[in-house]
mmCIF file of C-alpha atoms and ligand atoms in Angstrom:
data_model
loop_
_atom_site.group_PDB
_atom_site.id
_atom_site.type_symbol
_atom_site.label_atom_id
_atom_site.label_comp_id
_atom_site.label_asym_id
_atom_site.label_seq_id
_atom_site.Cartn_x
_atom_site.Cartn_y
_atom_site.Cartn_z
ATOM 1 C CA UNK A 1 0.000 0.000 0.000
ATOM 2 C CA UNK A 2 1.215 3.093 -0.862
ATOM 3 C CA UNK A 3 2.937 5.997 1.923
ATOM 4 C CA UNK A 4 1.724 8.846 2.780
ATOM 5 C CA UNK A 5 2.932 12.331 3.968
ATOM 6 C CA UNK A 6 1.696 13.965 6.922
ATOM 7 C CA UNK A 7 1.305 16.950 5.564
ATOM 8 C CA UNK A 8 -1.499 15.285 2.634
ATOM 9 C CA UNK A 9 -3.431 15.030 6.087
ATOM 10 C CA UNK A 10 -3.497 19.053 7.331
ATOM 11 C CA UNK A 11 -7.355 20.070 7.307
ATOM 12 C CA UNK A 12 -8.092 23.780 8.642
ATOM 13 C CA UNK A 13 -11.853 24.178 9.284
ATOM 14 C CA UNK A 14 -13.240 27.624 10.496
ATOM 15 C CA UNK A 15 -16.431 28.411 12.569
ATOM 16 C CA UNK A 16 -18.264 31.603 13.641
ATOM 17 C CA UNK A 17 -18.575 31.203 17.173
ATOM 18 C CA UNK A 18 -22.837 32.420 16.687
ATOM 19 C CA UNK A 19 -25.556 32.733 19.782
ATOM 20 C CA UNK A 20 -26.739 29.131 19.454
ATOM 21 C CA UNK A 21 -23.085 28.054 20.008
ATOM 22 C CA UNK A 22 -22.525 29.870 23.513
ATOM 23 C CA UNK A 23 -23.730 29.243 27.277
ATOM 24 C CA UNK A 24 -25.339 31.783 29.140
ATOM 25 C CA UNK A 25 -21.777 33.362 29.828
ATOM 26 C CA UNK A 26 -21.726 33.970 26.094
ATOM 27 C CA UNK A 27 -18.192 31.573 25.812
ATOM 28 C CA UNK A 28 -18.751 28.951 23.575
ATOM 29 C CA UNK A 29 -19.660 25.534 24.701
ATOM 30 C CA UNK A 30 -17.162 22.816 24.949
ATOM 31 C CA UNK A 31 -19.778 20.205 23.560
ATOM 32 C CA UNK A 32 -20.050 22.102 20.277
ATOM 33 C CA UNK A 33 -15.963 22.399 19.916
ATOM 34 C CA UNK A 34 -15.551 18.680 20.671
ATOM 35 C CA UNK A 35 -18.150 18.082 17.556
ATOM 36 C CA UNK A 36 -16.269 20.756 15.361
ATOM 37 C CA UNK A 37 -12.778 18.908 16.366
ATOM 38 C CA UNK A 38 -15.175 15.206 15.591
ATOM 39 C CA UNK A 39 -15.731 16.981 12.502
ATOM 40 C CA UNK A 40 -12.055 18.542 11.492
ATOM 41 C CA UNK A 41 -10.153 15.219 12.506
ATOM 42 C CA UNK A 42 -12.531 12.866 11.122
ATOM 43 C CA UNK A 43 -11.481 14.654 7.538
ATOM 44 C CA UNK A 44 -7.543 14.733 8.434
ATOM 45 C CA UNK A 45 -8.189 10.772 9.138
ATOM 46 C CA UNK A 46 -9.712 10.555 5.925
ATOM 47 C CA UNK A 47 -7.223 11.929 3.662
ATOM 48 C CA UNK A 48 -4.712 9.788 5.253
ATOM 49 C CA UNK A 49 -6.786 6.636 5.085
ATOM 50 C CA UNK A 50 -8.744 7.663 1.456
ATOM 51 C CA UNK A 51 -11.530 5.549 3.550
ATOM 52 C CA UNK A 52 -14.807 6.241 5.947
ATOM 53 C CA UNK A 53 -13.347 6.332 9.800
ATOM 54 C CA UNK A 54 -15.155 6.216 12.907
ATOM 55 C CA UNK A 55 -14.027 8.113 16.152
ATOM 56 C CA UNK A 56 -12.816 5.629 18.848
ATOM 57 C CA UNK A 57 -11.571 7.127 20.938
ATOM 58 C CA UNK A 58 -10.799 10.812 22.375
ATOM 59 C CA UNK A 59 -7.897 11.710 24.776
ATOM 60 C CA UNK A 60 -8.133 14.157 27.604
ATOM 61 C CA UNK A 61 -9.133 17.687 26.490
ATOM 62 C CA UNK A 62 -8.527 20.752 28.313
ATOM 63 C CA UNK A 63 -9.888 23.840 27.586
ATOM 64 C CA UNK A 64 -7.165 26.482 28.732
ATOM 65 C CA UNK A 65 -9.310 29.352 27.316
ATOM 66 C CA UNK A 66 -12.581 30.074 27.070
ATOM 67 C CA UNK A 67 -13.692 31.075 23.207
ATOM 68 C CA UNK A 68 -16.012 34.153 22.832
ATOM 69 C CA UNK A 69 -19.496 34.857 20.780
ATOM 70 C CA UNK A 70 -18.103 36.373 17.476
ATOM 71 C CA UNK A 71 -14.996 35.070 17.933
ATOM 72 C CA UNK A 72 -13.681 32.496 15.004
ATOM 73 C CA UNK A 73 -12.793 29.283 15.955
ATOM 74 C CA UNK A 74 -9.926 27.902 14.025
ATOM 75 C CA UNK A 75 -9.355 23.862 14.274
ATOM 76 C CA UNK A 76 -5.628 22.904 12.613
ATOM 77 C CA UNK A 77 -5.578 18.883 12.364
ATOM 78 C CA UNK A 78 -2.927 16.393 10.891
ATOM 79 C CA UNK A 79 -2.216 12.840 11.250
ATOM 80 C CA UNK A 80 0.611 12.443 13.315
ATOM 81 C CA UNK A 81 1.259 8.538 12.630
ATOM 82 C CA UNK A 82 -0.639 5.624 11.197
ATOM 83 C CA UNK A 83 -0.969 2.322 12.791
ATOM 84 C CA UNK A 84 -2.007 -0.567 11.226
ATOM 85 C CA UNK A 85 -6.145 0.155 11.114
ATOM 86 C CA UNK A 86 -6.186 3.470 13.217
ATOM 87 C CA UNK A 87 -4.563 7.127 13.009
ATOM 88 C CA UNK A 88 -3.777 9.485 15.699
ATOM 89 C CA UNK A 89 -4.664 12.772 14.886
ATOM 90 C CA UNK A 90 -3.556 15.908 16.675
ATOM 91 C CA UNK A 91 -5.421 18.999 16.671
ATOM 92 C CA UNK A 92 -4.678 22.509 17.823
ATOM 93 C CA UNK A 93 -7.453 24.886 18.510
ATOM 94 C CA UNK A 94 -7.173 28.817 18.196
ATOM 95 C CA UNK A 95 -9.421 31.822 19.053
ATOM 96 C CA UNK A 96 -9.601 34.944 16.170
ATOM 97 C CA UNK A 97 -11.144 38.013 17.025
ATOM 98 C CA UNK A 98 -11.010 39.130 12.835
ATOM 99 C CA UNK A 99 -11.825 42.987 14.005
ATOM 100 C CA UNK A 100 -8.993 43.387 16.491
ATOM 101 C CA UNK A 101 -6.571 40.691 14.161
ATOM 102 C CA UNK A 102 -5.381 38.703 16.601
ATOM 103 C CA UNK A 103 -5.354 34.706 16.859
ATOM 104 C CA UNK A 104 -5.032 32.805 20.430
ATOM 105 C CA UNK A 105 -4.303 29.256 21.248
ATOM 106 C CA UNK A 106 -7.157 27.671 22.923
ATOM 107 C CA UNK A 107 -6.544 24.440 23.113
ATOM 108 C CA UNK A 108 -5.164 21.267 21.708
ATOM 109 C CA UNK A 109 -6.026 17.429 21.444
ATOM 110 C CA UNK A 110 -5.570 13.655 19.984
ATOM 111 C CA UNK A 111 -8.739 12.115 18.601
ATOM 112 C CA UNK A 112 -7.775 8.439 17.338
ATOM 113 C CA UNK A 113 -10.151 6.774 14.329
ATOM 114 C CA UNK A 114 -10.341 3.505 12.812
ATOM 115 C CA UNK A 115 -10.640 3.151 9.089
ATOM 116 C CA UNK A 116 -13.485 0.610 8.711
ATOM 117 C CA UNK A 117 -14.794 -1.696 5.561
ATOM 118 C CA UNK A 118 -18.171 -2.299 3.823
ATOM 119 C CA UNK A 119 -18.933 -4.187 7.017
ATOM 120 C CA UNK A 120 -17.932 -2.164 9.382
ATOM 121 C CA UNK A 121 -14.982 -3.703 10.119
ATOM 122 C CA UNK A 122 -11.315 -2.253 10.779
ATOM 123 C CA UNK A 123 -9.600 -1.632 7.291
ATOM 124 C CA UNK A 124 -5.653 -1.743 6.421
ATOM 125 C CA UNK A 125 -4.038 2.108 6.127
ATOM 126 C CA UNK A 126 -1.071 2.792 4.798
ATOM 127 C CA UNK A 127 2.101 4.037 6.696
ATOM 128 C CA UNK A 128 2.884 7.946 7.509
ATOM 129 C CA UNK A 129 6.143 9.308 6.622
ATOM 130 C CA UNK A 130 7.041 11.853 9.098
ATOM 131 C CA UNK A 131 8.971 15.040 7.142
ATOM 132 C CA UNK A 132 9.820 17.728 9.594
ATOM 133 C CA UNK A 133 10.943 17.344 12.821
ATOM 134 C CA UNK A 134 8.229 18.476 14.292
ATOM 135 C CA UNK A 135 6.048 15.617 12.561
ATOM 136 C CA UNK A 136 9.204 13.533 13.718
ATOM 137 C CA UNK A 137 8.721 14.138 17.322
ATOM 138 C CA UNK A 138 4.965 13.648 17.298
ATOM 139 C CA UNK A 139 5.389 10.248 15.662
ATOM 140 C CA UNK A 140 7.817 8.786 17.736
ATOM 141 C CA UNK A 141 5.971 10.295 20.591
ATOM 142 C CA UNK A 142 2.393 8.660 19.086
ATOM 143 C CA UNK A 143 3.569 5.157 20.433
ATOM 144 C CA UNK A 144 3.459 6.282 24.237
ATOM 145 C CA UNK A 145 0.547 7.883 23.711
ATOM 146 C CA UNK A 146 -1.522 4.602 21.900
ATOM 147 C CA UNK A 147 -0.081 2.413 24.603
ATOM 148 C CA UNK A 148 -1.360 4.457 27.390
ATOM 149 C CA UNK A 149 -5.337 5.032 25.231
ATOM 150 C CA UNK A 150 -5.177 0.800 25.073
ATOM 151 C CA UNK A 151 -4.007 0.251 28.230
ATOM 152 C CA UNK A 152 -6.686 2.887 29.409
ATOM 153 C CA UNK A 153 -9.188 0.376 27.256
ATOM 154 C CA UNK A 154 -8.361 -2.293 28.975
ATOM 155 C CA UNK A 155 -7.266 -3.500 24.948
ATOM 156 C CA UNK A 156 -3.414 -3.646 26.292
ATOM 157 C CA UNK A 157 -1.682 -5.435 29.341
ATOM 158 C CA UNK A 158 0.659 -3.637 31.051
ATOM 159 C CA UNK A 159 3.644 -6.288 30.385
ATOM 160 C CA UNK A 160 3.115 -5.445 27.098
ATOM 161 C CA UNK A 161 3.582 -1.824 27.295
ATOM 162 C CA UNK A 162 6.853 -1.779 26.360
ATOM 163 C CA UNK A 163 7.107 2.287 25.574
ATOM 164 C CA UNK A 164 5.357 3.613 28.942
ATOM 165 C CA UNK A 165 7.877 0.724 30.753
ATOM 166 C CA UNK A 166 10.927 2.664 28.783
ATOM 167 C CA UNK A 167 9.631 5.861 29.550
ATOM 168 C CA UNK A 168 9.465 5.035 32.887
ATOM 169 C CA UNK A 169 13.017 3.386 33.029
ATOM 170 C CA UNK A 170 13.798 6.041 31.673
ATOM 171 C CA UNK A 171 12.747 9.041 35.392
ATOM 172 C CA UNK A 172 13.927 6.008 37.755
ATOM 173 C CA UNK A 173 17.821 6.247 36.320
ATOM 174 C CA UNK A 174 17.108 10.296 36.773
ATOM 175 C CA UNK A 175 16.169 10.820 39.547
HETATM 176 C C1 COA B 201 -13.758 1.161 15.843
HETATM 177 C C2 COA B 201 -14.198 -0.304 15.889
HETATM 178 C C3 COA B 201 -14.624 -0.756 14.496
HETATM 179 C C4 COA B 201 -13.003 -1.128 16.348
HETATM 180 O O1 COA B 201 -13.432 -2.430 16.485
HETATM 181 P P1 COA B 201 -12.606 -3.461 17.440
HETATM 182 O O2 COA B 201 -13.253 -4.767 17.389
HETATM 183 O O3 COA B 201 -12.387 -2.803 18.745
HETATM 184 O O4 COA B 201 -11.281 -3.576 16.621
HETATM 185 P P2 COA B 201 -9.834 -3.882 17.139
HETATM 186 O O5 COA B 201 -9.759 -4.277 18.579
HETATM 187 O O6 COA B 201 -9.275 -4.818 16.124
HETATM 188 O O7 COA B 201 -9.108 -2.463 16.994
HETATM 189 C C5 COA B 201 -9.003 -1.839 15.743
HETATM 190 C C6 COA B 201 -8.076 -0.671 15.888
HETATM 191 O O8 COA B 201 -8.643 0.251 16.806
HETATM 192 C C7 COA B 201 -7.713 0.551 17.814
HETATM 193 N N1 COA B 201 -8.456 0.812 19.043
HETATM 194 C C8 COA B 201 -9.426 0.060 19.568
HETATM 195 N N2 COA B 201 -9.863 0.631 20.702
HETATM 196 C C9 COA B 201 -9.135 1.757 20.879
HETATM 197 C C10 COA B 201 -9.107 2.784 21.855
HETATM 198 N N3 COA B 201 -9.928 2.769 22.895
HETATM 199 N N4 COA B 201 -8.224 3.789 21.712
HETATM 200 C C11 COA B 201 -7.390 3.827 20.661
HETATM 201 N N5 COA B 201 -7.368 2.902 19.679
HETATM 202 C C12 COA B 201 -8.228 1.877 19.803
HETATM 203 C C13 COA B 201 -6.849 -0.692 17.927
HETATM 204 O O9 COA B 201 -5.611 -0.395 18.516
HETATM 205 C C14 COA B 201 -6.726 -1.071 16.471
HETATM 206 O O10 COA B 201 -5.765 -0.218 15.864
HETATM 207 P P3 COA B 201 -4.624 -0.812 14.872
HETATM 208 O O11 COA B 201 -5.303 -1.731 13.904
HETATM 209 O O12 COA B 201 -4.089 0.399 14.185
HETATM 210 O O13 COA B 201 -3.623 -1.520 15.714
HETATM 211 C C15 COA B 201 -15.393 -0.531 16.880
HETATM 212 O O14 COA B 201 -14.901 -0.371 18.206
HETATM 213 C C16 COA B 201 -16.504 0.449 16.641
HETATM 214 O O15 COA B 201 -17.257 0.307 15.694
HETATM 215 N N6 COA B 201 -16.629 1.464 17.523
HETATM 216 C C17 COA B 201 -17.671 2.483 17.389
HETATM 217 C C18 COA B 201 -17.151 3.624 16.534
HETATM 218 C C19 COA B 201 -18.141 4.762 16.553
HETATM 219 O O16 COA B 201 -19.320 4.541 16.391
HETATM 220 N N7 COA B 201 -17.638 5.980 16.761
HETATM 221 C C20 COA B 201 -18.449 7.108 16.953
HETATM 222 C C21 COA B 201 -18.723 7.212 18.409
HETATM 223 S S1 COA B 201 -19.964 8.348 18.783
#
């Protein structure tokens, strides 16, 4: 099967932050950005896998800053490594107030989906080759972070978590 770039992945979406987005604080609510960032990484999984996905799973999000009425929500997402069925995609979120110009980082996350068949069944991807070393770092790093989602799951024992176990090797000869 043939390799793909990160970079074919990158998907920008933008989104009006309007009324019937907002709480009664008039800050967006985080229920609507999760389903914009569902939305945003579902299509950055897509272009990797040229195939339907399905969300399975979504890693601890944090919302550092809340996001205005008016403001424009801008959701940045790329595939940061491809397993053998699934892709980790990272997203970062930022704030732009277009009348004042200026562009805040909200928040970021990891959303992982599953390329699936006519049945509904998990589907063969093919690899990610990582270009800059930014993409670099996020790939190697991916591994830590799918063992810890699995183990999490309950899908991974922890004798077999062979990154976390290095990682943690890794502080004891530290510290
Ligand atoms: C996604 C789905 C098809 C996977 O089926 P499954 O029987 O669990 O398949 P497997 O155990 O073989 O796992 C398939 C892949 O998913 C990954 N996976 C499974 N559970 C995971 C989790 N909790 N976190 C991260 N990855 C996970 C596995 O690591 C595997 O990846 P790999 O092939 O790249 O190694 C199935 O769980 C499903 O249909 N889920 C519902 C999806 C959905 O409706 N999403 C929208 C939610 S609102």
């Amino acid at each position: 099967m043939q390799e793909k770039y990160a970079r074919e992945s990158y998907t920008e979406m933008n989104e009006l932050v309007l009324p019937n987005d907002t709480n009664t604080f008039g800050n967006l609510m985080g229920g609507r950005l999760l389903y914009w960032m569902d939305i945003c990484a579902a299509m950055a999984a897509q272009k990797h896998c040229n195939n339907q996905v399905v969300t399975v799973s979504v890693d601890n999000v944090s919302f550092k800053r809340s996001i205005k009425l008016g403001e424009v929500v801008t959701i940045e997402a790329q595939v940061t490594r491809a397993f053998n069925t699934s892709v980790e995609v990272r997203m970062e979120i930022f704030a732009q107030n277009l009348p004042l110009g200026t562009k805040v980082k909200s928040n970021e996350a990891y959303y992982t989906f599953v390329s699936i068949d006519e049945n509904d069944r998990p589907k063969a991807i093919p690899k990610l080759i990582p270009e800059s070393d930014k993409e670099k770092t996020l790939f190697a790093e991916a591994m830590r972070r799918r063992e810890l989602r699995l183990l999490l799951a309950g899908k991974l024992k922890p004798e077999n978590a062979t990154e976390i176990k290095n990682l943690v090797n890794l502080f004891e000869h530290k510290v």
